[in-house]
Amino acid sequence: MPEKLLQEEKTKIDLLAIAFHNFNQATQSLEESYQTLKDEIAHLNKKLAETNRELTRKVEELSRIHSYLSNILDSMMEGLIAINPQGKISIFNRAAQEITSQPREKVLGSSYQKVFGDKNRAFTHLLKKTLEDRKPLMAERKFYRENEVVPLEIATNPIKRKDREIEGALAVFRDISAIRKLQEEIQHKQRLAMLGQMAASVAHEIRNPLSAIEGFALLLKDTFREDTKKSQWANNIVKGTRNLNNLVSNLLNFARPLKVNFQQIQIKEIIENSLSFAFQRIGEEKLNIQIKKEIPTQPIKIIADPELLEQAFLNLILNAIQSMANEGKLTISVDKQVYLHPSPHEFFREWEGDYILTKSYGEVHIRFSDTGCGISKEEMKKIFHPFYTTKAKGCGLGLTITQRIIQSHGGGIKVESKEGKGTTFTIYLPLDEIT
Ligand SMILES: Nc1ncnc2c1ncn2[C@@H]1O[C@H](COP(=O)(O)OP(=O)(O)OP(=O)(O)O)[C@@H](O)[C@H]1O
Ligand SMILES: [Mg+2]
């Protein structure tokens, strides 16, 4: 090979070597850059995963706080409504649903004035005023729901942000019908106690002169033996004083604390005894009153005072008979309900002035249904009040005494009535372990 050619080939090889060298260097730096990038991506990925975890934790915590808060709101006995400044409902807890009978799904996001309507303007006005005046309010208002009216105690508050800007208003409210009922019961008891004291002192004052009048009237009657007219007059005086004496005895009975002599009895026997008194009356005055008994053949035993229970039943039977002008039907039915619960119910039984906690395993229901004149809604509120009567010869103590007797046995009375159709009194008495 000529010298020149050889030189050229050598130069080429050298160039190639340089190129290779350069290429190697480039590859190496590329590899390094790639590794750095990879590390950076791994680092970023790690950070992203961490942020994701943190975010998930925060979301979970938020949802936990949210459900904790709504559990608190839903566990409240009081109803709670919150509205925004535009009057749209934003919170409506479980008690609010129950008290207002409105479902949460329908109410949330709707205008509170539309939801509660014109009938409940007195209620919604409180929220309106709180929103406008930014001041809390407290009041009692009637609330109209479906077919009934319930008394509510309401407290409203403006919802303020930290910067004092108003964010809405809230109302917390509760149904106070049970408290009202208790208050009425206390008043009823206080009235009874007062009347009792008064009756006891008056009765003693009246009894003596009454016996003297009766004694003299009997003497007169004897003196006028020959004169039928005058003897009849004297007899009227005797009858009148006896009626008065009867009233005084009733009053005294009513004034004294009940002495209950508990023993095991059979309901059927007590009903039969009360009926036999009633039959005498029907025999005398009302021939067309039918009495129907629906009593189970299997004996039902309870712990009770037979005489007191007889008196209670007789009072109801007499009232039923008196409510039917000349004819009608009185149905007396008895049934027994045994509780399914494994642990028996407990109740207080009055015992020698004390209240003893007693266990009950069920209830006996004794129903007195008549086809008489019925009781109006207005009258219904008063029938258990002492001395409330619509009868010329009544003294208005029958139901008061009956209620006391039943309560002293740990039971209760319920009345249902339709004017012109008839009335049903149901007595509930607890069943004891032994029955
Ligand atoms: N079964 C009934 N049907 C219609 N009204 C009734 C009935 N039971 C009670 N009432 C009404 O309740 C009132 C009060 O009854 P309650 O037995 O306490 O007194 P009374 O019967 O009037 O008098 P008494 O003291 O003689 O019992 C009655 O006057 C009557 O208006
Ligand atoms: Mg009566």
CSV table of C-alpha atoms and ligand atoms in Angstrom, one decimal:
chain,number,residue,atom,x,y,z
A,1,MET,CA,0.0,0.0,0.0
A,2,PRO,CA,1.3,3.4,-0.8
A,3,GLU,CA,2.4,5.6,2.1
A,4,LYS,CA,-0.3,8.2,1.5
A,5,LEU,CA,-3.1,5.7,1.5
A,6,LEU,CA,-1.9,4.3,4.8
A,7,GLN,CA,-1.8,7.7,6.3
A,8,GLU,CA,-5.4,8.3,5.3
A,9,GLU,CA,-6.6,5.1,6.8
A,10,LYS,CA,-4.9,5.8,10.1
A,11,THR,CA,-6.5,9.3,10.3
A,12,LYS,CA,-9.9,7.6,9.7
A,13,ILE,CA,-9.3,5.2,12.5
A,14,ASP,CA,-8.2,7.9,14.8
A,15,LEU,CA,-11.4,9.8,14.0
A,16,LEU,CA,-13.5,6.8,14.6
A,17,ALA,CA,-11.7,6.3,18.0
A,18,ILE,CA,-12.5,9.9,19.0
A,19,ALA,CA,-16.1,9.4,17.9
A,20,PHE,CA,-16.5,6.3,19.9
A,21,HIS,CA,-14.9,8.0,22.8
A,22,ASN,CA,-17.4,10.9,22.5
A,23,PHE,CA,-20.2,8.6,22.1
A,24,ASN,CA,-19.2,6.7,25.2
A,25,GLN,CA,-19.1,9.9,27.1
A,26,ALA,CA,-22.5,11.0,25.9
A,27,THR,CA,-24.0,7.7,26.8
A,28,GLN,CA,-22.6,7.9,30.2
A,29,SER,CA,-23.9,11.4,30.9
A,30,LEU,CA,-27.3,10.3,29.5
A,31,GLU,CA,-27.3,7.4,31.8
A,32,GLU,CA,-26.5,9.7,34.7
A,33,SER,CA,-29.2,12.1,33.8
A,34,TYR,CA,-31.7,9.2,33.4
A,35,GLN,CA,-30.8,8.0,36.9
A,36,THR,CA,-31.2,11.4,38.4
A,37,LEU,CA,-34.6,11.8,36.7
A,38,LYS,CA,-35.6,8.4,38.0
A,39,ASP,CA,-34.6,9.3,41.5
A,40,GLU,CA,-36.5,12.5,41.2
A,41,ILE,CA,-39.6,10.7,40.0
A,42,ALA,CA,-39.4,8.2,42.7
A,43,HIS,CA,-39.0,11.0,45.2
A,44,LEU,CA,-42.0,12.8,43.7
A,45,ASN,CA,-44.1,9.6,43.7
A,46,LYS,CA,-43.3,9.1,47.4
A,47,LYS,CA,-44.3,12.7,48.2
A,48,LEU,CA,-47.5,12.3,46.2
A,49,ALA,CA,-48.4,9.1,48.0
A,50,GLU,CA,-47.7,10.8,51.3
A,51,THR,CA,-49.9,13.8,50.3
A,52,ASN,CA,-52.6,11.3,49.2
A,53,ARG,CA,-52.5,9.5,52.5
A,54,GLU,CA,-52.7,12.8,54.3
A,55,LEU,CA,-55.6,13.9,52.2
A,56,THR,CA,-57.5,10.6,52.7
A,57,ARG,CA,-56.8,10.9,56.4
A,58,LYS,CA,-58.2,14.4,56.4
A,59,VAL,CA,-61.3,13.4,54.4
A,60,GLU,CA,-61.9,10.5,56.8
A,61,GLU,CA,-61.5,12.8,59.8
A,62,LEU,CA,-63.8,15.3,58.3
A,63,SER,CA,-66.4,12.7,57.6
A,64,ARG,CA,-66.0,11.3,61.1
A,65,ILE,CA,-66.5,14.8,62.6
A,66,HIS,CA,-69.5,15.3,60.3
A,67,SER,CA,-71.1,12.0,61.4
A,68,TYR,CA,-70.2,12.7,65.0
A,69,LEU,CA,-71.8,16.1,64.8
A,70,SER,CA,-74.9,14.7,63.1
A,71,ASN,CA,-75.1,11.9,65.7
A,72,ILE,CA,-75.0,14.5,68.4
A,73,LEU,CA,-77.8,16.5,66.7
A,74,ASP,CA,-79.8,13.4,66.1
A,75,SER,CA,-79.4,12.2,69.7
A,76,MET,CA,-80.8,15.4,71.1
A,77,MET,CA,-84.3,15.2,72.6
A,78,GLU,CA,-84.9,18.8,71.3
A,79,GLY,CA,-85.8,19.5,67.8
A,80,LEU,CA,-83.2,21.7,65.9
A,81,ILE,CA,-83.7,23.7,62.8
A,82,ALA,CA,-81.0,25.9,61.2
A,83,ILE,CA,-81.7,28.3,58.4
A,84,ASN,CA,-79.4,30.4,56.2
A,85,PRO,CA,-79.9,34.1,55.6
A,86,GLN,CA,-82.1,33.3,52.6
A,87,GLY,CA,-84.4,31.3,54.9
A,88,LYS,CA,-83.5,27.9,53.5
A,89,ILE,CA,-83.4,25.1,56.0
A,90,SER,CA,-79.8,23.7,56.3
A,91,ILE,CA,-80.1,21.5,59.4
A,92,PHE,CA,-83.1,19.5,60.6
A,93,ASN,CA,-82.4,16.9,63.2
A,94,ARG,CA,-84.2,13.7,64.0
A,95,ALA,CA,-86.3,15.2,66.9
A,96,ALA,CA,-87.3,18.0,64.6
A,97,GLN,CA,-88.7,15.4,62.2
A,98,GLU,CA,-90.6,13.7,64.9
A,99,ILE,CA,-92.0,16.8,66.5
A,100,THR,CA,-93.0,18.5,63.3
A,101,SER,CA,-93.9,15.2,61.4
A,102,GLN,CA,-91.9,16.5,58.4
A,103,PRO,CA,-89.3,14.2,56.7
A,104,ARG,CA,-85.8,15.6,56.5
A,105,GLU,CA,-85.4,14.9,52.7
A,106,LYS,CA,-88.4,17.1,51.9
A,107,VAL,CA,-87.4,19.9,54.2
A,108,LEU,CA,-83.6,20.4,53.6
A,109,GLY,CA,-83.0,23.3,51.2
A,110,SER,CA,-86.6,24.5,51.3
A,111,SER,CA,-87.9,27.7,52.7
A,112,TYR,CA,-88.9,27.3,56.3
A,113,GLN,CA,-91.9,29.5,55.9
A,114,LYS,CA,-93.2,27.3,53.0
A,115,VAL,CA,-92.5,24.1,54.9
A,116,PHE,CA,-94.4,25.1,58.1
A,117,GLY,CA,-97.2,27.0,56.3
A,118,ASP,CA,-99.5,29.8,57.4
A,119,LYS,CA,-100.9,27.8,60.3
A,120,ASN,CA,-97.6,27.8,62.0
A,121,ARG,CA,-96.8,31.5,61.4
A,122,ALA,CA,-96.5,32.1,65.2
A,123,PHE,CA,-93.7,29.6,65.2
A,124,THR,CA,-91.9,30.7,62.0
A,125,HIS,CA,-92.2,34.3,63.1
A,126,LEU,CA,-89.7,33.7,65.9
A,127,LEU,CA,-87.1,32.6,63.4
A,128,LYS,CA,-87.8,35.5,61.1
A,129,LYS,CA,-87.5,38.0,64.0
A,130,THR,CA,-84.2,36.4,65.1
A,131,LEU,CA,-82.8,36.7,61.6
A,132,GLU,CA,-83.9,40.3,61.4
A,133,ASP,CA,-83.0,41.6,64.8
A,134,ARG,CA,-80.0,39.2,65.3
A,135,LYS,CA,-81.2,38.6,68.9
A,136,PRO,CA,-82.2,35.3,70.7
A,137,LEU,CA,-85.8,34.7,71.6
A,138,MET,CA,-87.7,32.3,73.9
A,139,ALA,CA,-91.4,31.5,73.7
A,140,GLU,CA,-94.1,28.9,73.9
A,141,ARG,CA,-96.1,28.4,70.8
A,142,LYS,CA,-98.7,26.0,69.6
A,143,PHE,CA,-97.6,23.8,66.7
A,144,TYR,CA,-100.1,22.5,64.1
A,145,ARG,CA,-99.1,19.1,62.7
A,146,GLU,CA,-101.3,16.8,60.7
A,147,ASN,CA,-104.5,16.5,62.8
A,148,GLU,CA,-103.2,17.7,66.1
A,149,VAL,CA,-101.8,20.7,68.0
A,150,VAL,CA,-98.8,20.3,70.3
A,151,PRO,CA,-97.4,23.0,72.7
A,152,LEU,CA,-93.8,23.7,72.0
A,153,GLU,CA,-91.2,25.6,74.0
A,154,ILE,CA,-88.8,27.3,71.6
A,155,ALA,CA,-85.5,29.1,71.9
A,156,THR,CA,-84.0,30.8,68.8
A,157,ASN,CA,-80.5,32.2,68.3
A,158,PRO,CA,-78.8,34.1,65.4
A,159,ILE,CA,-75.9,32.2,63.9
A,160,LYS,CA,-72.9,34.5,63.8
A,161,ARG,CA,-69.5,34.1,62.2
A,162,LYS,CA,-66.2,35.1,63.9
A,163,ASP,CA,-66.4,38.5,62.1
A,164,ARG,CA,-69.8,39.0,63.6
A,165,GLU,CA,-71.5,38.6,60.2
A,166,ILE,CA,-74.8,36.8,60.4
A,167,GLU,CA,-74.9,33.4,58.8
A,168,GLY,CA,-78.5,32.4,59.6
A,169,ALA,CA,-80.6,31.5,62.6
A,170,LEU,CA,-81.4,28.4,64.6
A,171,ALA,CA,-84.4,27.2,66.7
A,172,VAL,CA,-84.2,24.6,69.4
A,173,PHE,CA,-87.6,23.4,70.5
A,174,ARG,CA,-89.3,20.6,72.5
A,175,ASP,CA,-92.8,19.2,72.9
A,176,ILE,CA,-94.1,20.1,76.3
A,177,SER,CA,-97.4,18.3,76.2
A,178,ALA,CA,-96.1,15.7,78.8
A,179,ILE,CA,-95.0,18.5,81.2
A,180,ARG,CA,-98.4,20.2,80.7
A,181,LYS,CA,-100.1,17.0,81.5
A,182,LEU,CA,-98.0,16.5,84.7
A,183,GLN,CA,-98.8,20.1,85.7
A,184,GLU,CA,-102.5,19.5,85.3
A,185,GLU,CA,-102.2,16.3,87.3
A,186,ILE,CA,-100.4,18.1,90.1
A,187,GLN,CA,-103.1,20.8,90.1
A,188,HIS,CA,-105.7,18.1,90.1
A,189,LYS,CA,-104.0,16.4,93.1
A,190,GLN,CA,-103.6,19.7,95.0
A,191,ARG,CA,-107.3,20.5,94.4
A,192,LEU,CA,-108.2,17.1,95.7
A,193,ALA,CA,-106.1,17.5,98.8
A,194,MET,CA,-107.6,20.9,99.5
A,195,LEU,CA,-111.2,19.6,98.9
A,196,GLY,CA,-110.4,16.6,101.1
A,197,GLN,CA,-109.4,18.7,104.0
A,198,MET,CA,-112.4,21.0,103.6
A,199,ALA,CA,-114.8,18.1,103.2
A,200,ALA,CA,-113.6,16.4,106.3
A,201,SER,CA,-114.2,19.5,108.5
A,202,VAL,CA,-117.5,20.4,106.9
A,203,ALA,CA,-118.8,16.8,107.1
A,204,HIS,CA,-118.3,16.6,110.8
A,205,GLU,CA,-120.1,19.9,111.3
A,206,ILE,CA,-123.1,18.7,109.2
A,207,ARG,CA,-123.5,15.2,110.5
A,208,ASN,CA,-124.8,16.0,114.0
A,209,PRO,CA,-127.5,18.4,113.1
A,210,LEU,CA,-128.5,16.1,110.3
A,211,SER,CA,-129.1,13.2,112.6
A,212,ALA,CA,-131.1,15.5,114.8
A,213,ILE,CA,-133.3,16.5,111.8
A,214,GLU,CA,-133.8,12.9,110.8
A,215,GLY,CA,-134.7,11.9,114.4
A,216,PHE,CA,-137.3,14.7,114.7
A,217,ALA,CA,-138.7,13.9,111.3
A,218,LEU,CA,-139.1,10.3,112.3
A,219,LEU,CA,-141.0,11.5,115.4
A,220,LEU,CA,-143.2,13.7,113.3
A,221,LYS,CA,-143.9,10.8,110.9
A,222,ASP,CA,-144.9,8.7,113.9
A,223,THR,CA,-147.1,11.5,115.2
A,224,PHE,CA,-148.9,12.0,111.9
A,225,ARG,CA,-149.4,8.2,111.4
A,226,GLU,CA,-153.2,8.9,110.9
A,227,ASP,CA,-152.7,11.7,108.4
A,228,THR,CA,-151.2,10.1,105.3
A,229,LYS,CA,-150.4,13.5,103.6
A,230,LYS,CA,-148.5,14.9,106.6
A,231,SER,CA,-146.8,11.5,107.3
A,232,GLN,CA,-145.7,11.6,103.6
A,233,TRP,CA,-144.2,15.0,104.1
A,234,ALA,CA,-142.3,13.8,107.2
A,235,ASN,CA,-141.1,10.8,105.2
A,236,ASN,CA,-139.8,13.2,102.5
A,237,ILE,CA,-137.7,14.9,105.2
A,238,VAL,CA,-136.4,11.6,106.4
A,239,LYS,CA,-135.4,10.6,102.8
A,240,GLY,CA,-133.8,14.0,102.2
A,241,THR,CA,-131.7,13.8,105.3
A,242,ARG,CA,-130.6,10.3,104.4
A,243,ASN,CA,-129.6,11.5,100.9
A,244,LEU,CA,-127.6,14.2,102.6
A,245,ASN,CA,-126.1,11.8,105.0
A,246,ASN,CA,-125.1,9.6,102.0
A,247,LEU,CA,-123.4,12.6,100.4
A,248,VAL,CA,-121.5,13.4,103.6
A,249,SER,CA,-120.3,9.7,103.8
A,250,ASN,CA,-119.1,10.0,100.2
A,251,LEU,CA,-117.3,13.1,101.1
A,252,LEU,CA,-115.7,11.6,104.1
A,253,ASN,CA,-114.7,8.5,102.1
A,254,PHE,CA,-113.2,10.8,99.6
A,255,ALA,CA,-111.4,12.9,102.2
A,256,ARG,CA,-109.8,10.0,104.0
A,257,PRO,CA,-106.6,8.4,102.5
A,258,LEU,CA,-107.5,5.1,100.9
A,259,LYS,CA,-106.7,2.1,103.0
A,260,VAL,CA,-106.0,-0.8,100.7
A,261,ASN,CA,-106.4,-4.3,101.8
A,262,PHE,CA,-104.6,-6.3,99.2
A,263,GLN,CA,-105.4,-10.0,98.6
A,264,GLN,CA,-105.6,-12.5,95.8
A,265,ILE,CA,-108.9,-12.1,94.1
A,266,GLN,CA,-110.8,-13.3,91.0
A,267,ILE,CA,-111.9,-10.6,88.6
A,268,LYS,CA,-115.0,-12.5,87.7
A,269,GLU,CA,-116.3,-12.6,91.3
A,270,ILE,CA,-115.8,-8.9,91.8
A,271,ILE,CA,-117.7,-8.1,88.6
A,272,GLU,CA,-120.5,-10.4,89.6
A,273,ASN,CA,-120.8,-8.7,93.1
A,274,SER,CA,-120.8,-5.2,91.6
A,275,LEU,CA,-123.4,-6.3,89.1
A,276,SER,CA,-125.7,-7.7,91.7
A,277,PHE,CA,-125.9,-4.2,93.3
A,278,ALA,CA,-126.6,-2.8,89.8
A,279,PHE,CA,-129.2,-5.3,89.1
A,280,GLN,CA,-131.2,-4.2,92.1
A,281,ARG,CA,-131.2,-0.7,90.6
A,282,ILE,CA,-132.2,-1.9,87.1
A,283,GLY,CA,-134.9,-4.0,88.7
A,284,GLU,CA,-136.3,-0.9,90.4
A,285,GLU,CA,-136.0,1.7,87.7
A,286,LYS,CA,-134.8,0.5,84.3
A,287,LEU,CA,-136.2,-2.7,83.0
A,288,ASN,CA,-134.9,-2.4,79.4
A,289,ILE,CA,-131.2,-2.4,80.1
A,290,GLN,CA,-129.4,-5.4,78.8
A,291,ILE,CA,-126.2,-6.5,80.4
A,292,LYS,CA,-123.8,-8.7,78.4
A,293,LYS,CA,-120.7,-10.3,79.9
A,294,GLU,CA,-117.7,-11.3,77.9
A,295,ILE,CA,-115.5,-12.9,80.5
A,296,PRO,CA,-113.0,-15.7,79.8
A,297,THR,CA,-113.9,-19.0,81.5
A,298,GLN,CA,-110.4,-19.5,82.7
A,299,PRO,CA,-110.1,-17.7,86.0
A,300,ILE,CA,-108.1,-14.4,86.1
A,301,LYS,CA,-106.5,-13.7,89.4
A,302,ILE,CA,-105.0,-10.5,90.6
A,303,ILE,CA,-103.8,-8.8,93.8
A,304,ALA,CA,-106.4,-6.2,94.8
A,305,ASP,CA,-108.7,-4.9,97.5
A,306,PRO,CA,-112.0,-6.7,96.7
A,307,GLU,CA,-114.2,-4.0,98.4
A,308,LEU,CA,-112.5,-1.1,96.7
A,309,LEU,CA,-112.5,-2.8,93.3
A,310,GLU,CA,-116.2,-3.6,93.7
A,311,GLN,CA,-116.9,0.1,94.5
A,312,ALA,CA,-114.9,1.2,91.4
A,313,PHE,CA,-116.7,-1.3,89.1
A,314,LEU,CA,-120.1,-0.3,90.6
A,315,ASN,CA,-119.4,3.4,90.0
A,316,LEU,CA,-118.7,2.7,86.3
A,317,ILE,CA,-121.7,0.4,86.0
A,318,LEU,CA,-124.0,2.9,87.6
A,319,ASN,CA,-122.7,5.7,85.4
A,320,ALA,CA,-123.3,3.5,82.3
A,321,ILE,CA,-126.9,2.7,83.4
A,322,GLN,CA,-127.6,6.3,84.2
A,323,SER,CA,-126.3,7.4,80.8
A,324,MET,CA,-129.0,5.2,79.0
A,325,ALA,CA,-132.4,6.9,79.2
A,326,ASN,CA,-134.6,3.9,79.3
A,327,GLU,CA,-133.1,1.2,77.3
A,328,GLY,CA,-129.7,0.2,76.1
A,329,LYS,CA,-126.9,-2.3,76.4
A,330,LEU,CA,-124.0,-2.5,78.8
A,331,THR,CA,-121.2,-4.9,77.8
A,332,ILE,CA,-118.6,-5.8,80.3
A,333,SER,CA,-115.6,-7.6,78.8
A,334,VAL,CA,-112.4,-8.9,80.3
A,335,ASP,CA,-109.1,-9.9,78.7
A,336,LYS,CA,-105.6,-10.6,79.8
A,337,GLN,CA,-102.4,-9.6,78.1
A,338,VAL,CA,-99.1,-11.2,79.3
A,339,TYR,CA,-96.0,-9.3,78.4
A,340,LEU,CA,-93.6,-10.9,76.0
A,341,HIS,CA,-90.6,-9.2,77.5
A,342,PRO,CA,-88.3,-11.5,79.5
A,343,SER,CA,-88.0,-9.0,82.3
A,344,PRO,CA,-91.3,-8.0,84.0
A,345,HIS,CA,-92.5,-4.4,84.0
A,346,GLU,CA,-92.2,-2.6,87.3
A,347,PHE,CA,-94.8,-0.2,88.8
A,348,PHE,CA,-95.5,1.5,92.1
A,349,ARG,CA,-98.3,0.1,94.3
A,350,GLU,CA,-99.6,2.3,97.1
A,351,TRP,CA,-99.3,0.3,100.3
A,352,GLU,CA,-100.2,1.9,103.7
A,353,GLY,CA,-99.2,5.3,102.6
A,354,ASP,CA,-96.0,4.2,100.9
A,355,TYR,CA,-95.3,3.3,97.4
A,356,ILE,CA,-93.9,-0.2,96.9
A,357,LEU,CA,-92.1,-1.1,93.7
A,358,THR,CA,-93.9,-4.1,92.3
A,359,LYS,CA,-93.2,-6.3,89.3
A,360,SER,CA,-95.9,-6.8,86.7
A,361,TYR,CA,-96.1,-9.7,84.2
A,362,GLY,CA,-99.0,-8.3,82.2
A,363,GLU,CA,-102.3,-6.5,82.3
A,364,VAL,CA,-105.9,-7.2,82.8
A,365,HIS,CA,-108.3,-5.0,80.8
A,366,ILE,CA,-111.8,-4.6,82.1
A,367,ARG,CA,-114.0,-2.8,79.6
A,368,PHE,CA,-117.4,-1.2,80.4
A,369,SER,CA,-119.2,-0.3,77.1
A,370,ASP,CA,-122.6,1.4,77.1
A,371,THR,CA,-124.9,2.6,74.4
A,372,GLY,CA,-125.8,5.8,76.4
A,373,CYS,CA,-125.7,9.5,75.7
A,374,GLY,CA,-121.9,9.7,75.4
A,375,ILE,CA,-119.6,12.4,76.6
A,376,SER,CA,-118.7,15.6,74.7
A,377,LYS,CA,-115.0,16.6,74.2
A,378,GLU,CA,-115.5,19.5,76.6
A,379,GLU,CA,-117.0,17.4,79.3
A,380,MET,CA,-114.3,14.8,78.9
A,381,LYS,CA,-111.7,17.1,80.4
A,382,LYS,CA,-113.8,17.4,83.6
A,383,ILE,CA,-115.3,14.1,84.3
A,384,PHE,CA,-112.6,13.0,86.7
A,385,HIS,CA,-112.7,16.3,88.6
A,386,PRO,CA,-114.2,16.0,92.1
A,387,PHE,CA,-117.8,17.3,92.3
A,388,TYR,CA,-118.2,17.5,88.5
A,389,THR,CA,-121.6,16.2,87.6
A,390,THR,CA,-124.3,16.7,85.0
A,391,LYS,CA,-126.9,14.8,87.0
A,392,ALA,CA,-129.5,16.4,89.2
A,393,LYS,CA,-128.9,13.8,91.9
A,394,GLY,CA,-125.2,13.1,91.4
A,395,CYS,CA,-122.5,14.4,93.6
A,396,GLY,CA,-119.7,14.0,91.0
A,397,LEU,CA,-117.4,11.8,93.1
A,398,GLY,CA,-118.0,8.4,91.4
A,399,LEU,CA,-115.2,8.8,88.8
A,400,THR,CA,-112.8,10.6,91.2
A,401,ILE,CA,-113.0,7.8,93.7
A,402,THR,CA,-112.8,5.1,90.9
A,403,GLN,CA,-109.7,6.7,89.5
A,404,ARG,CA,-108.1,6.8,93.0
A,405,ILE,CA,-108.9,3.2,93.7
A,406,ILE,CA,-107.4,2.1,90.3
A,407,GLN,CA,-104.3,4.2,90.7
A,408,SER,CA,-103.7,2.8,94.2
A,409,HIS,CA,-103.6,-0.6,92.5
A,410,GLY,CA,-100.9,0.5,90.0
A,411,GLY,CA,-103.5,0.6,87.2
A,412,GLY,CA,-105.1,3.2,85.0
A,413,ILE,CA,-108.4,4.2,83.3
A,414,LYS,CA,-109.0,5.2,79.7
A,415,VAL,CA,-112.3,6.6,78.3
A,416,GLU,CA,-113.5,6.7,74.7
A,417,SER,CA,-116.8,8.2,73.9
A,418,LYS,CA,-119.0,9.3,71.0
A,419,GLU,CA,-121.8,11.7,71.7
A,420,GLY,CA,-125.2,10.1,71.2
A,421,LYS,CA,-123.6,6.7,70.6
A,422,GLY,CA,-122.1,5.6,73.9
A,423,THR,CA,-119.0,5.4,76.1
A,424,THR,CA,-116.3,2.8,76.9
A,425,PHE,CA,-114.4,3.0,80.2
A,426,THR,CA,-111.4,0.6,80.2
A,427,ILE,CA,-109.6,-0.2,83.5
A,428,TYR,CA,-106.1,-1.5,83.3
A,429,LEU,CA,-104.8,-3.6,86.2
A,430,PRO,CA,-101.4,-5.1,86.5
A,431,LEU,CA,-101.0,-8.9,86.6
A,432,ASP,CA,-98.8,-10.2,89.3
A,433,GLU,CA,-96.2,-13.0,89.2
A,434,ILE,CA,-98.5,-15.4,91.0
A,435,THR,CA,-101.3,-15.1,88.4
B,1,LIG,N1,-120.9,6.1,81.0
B,1,LIG,C1,-121.1,7.5,80.9
B,1,LIG,N2,-121.8,8.0,79.9
B,1,LIG,C2,-122.0,9.3,79.8
B,1,LIG,N3,-121.5,10.2,80.7
B,1,LIG,C3,-120.8,9.8,81.8
B,1,LIG,C4,-120.6,8.4,81.9
B,1,LIG,N4,-119.8,8.2,83.0
B,1,LIG,C5,-119.6,9.5,83.5
B,1,LIG,N5,-120.3,10.4,82.8
B,1,LIG,C6,-120.3,11.9,83.0
B,1,LIG,O1,-119.3,12.2,84.0
B,1,LIG,C7,-119.9,12.9,85.1
B,1,LIG,C8,-119.1,12.5,86.4
B,1,LIG,O2,-119.3,11.2,86.7
B,1,LIG,P1,-119.2,10.7,88.2
B,1,LIG,O3,-119.5,9.3,88.3
B,1,LIG,O4,-117.9,11.2,88.8
B,1,LIG,O5,-120.3,11.6,89.0
B,1,LIG,P2,-121.9,11.4,88.9
B,1,LIG,O6,-122.2,10.1,88.3
B,1,LIG,O7,-122.4,12.6,88.3
B,1,LIG,O8,-122.2,11.4,90.5
B,1,LIG,P3,-121.9,10.3,91.5
B,1,LIG,O9,-121.0,10.9,92.5
B,1,LIG,O10,-123.2,9.9,92.0
B,1,LIG,O11,-121.2,9.2,90.8
B,1,LIG,C9,-121.3,12.5,85.1
B,1,LIG,O12,-122.1,13.4,85.7
B,1,LIG,C10,-121.6,12.3,83.6
B,1,LIG,O13,-121.8,13.6,83.0
B,2,MG,MG,-121.3,8.3,89.0
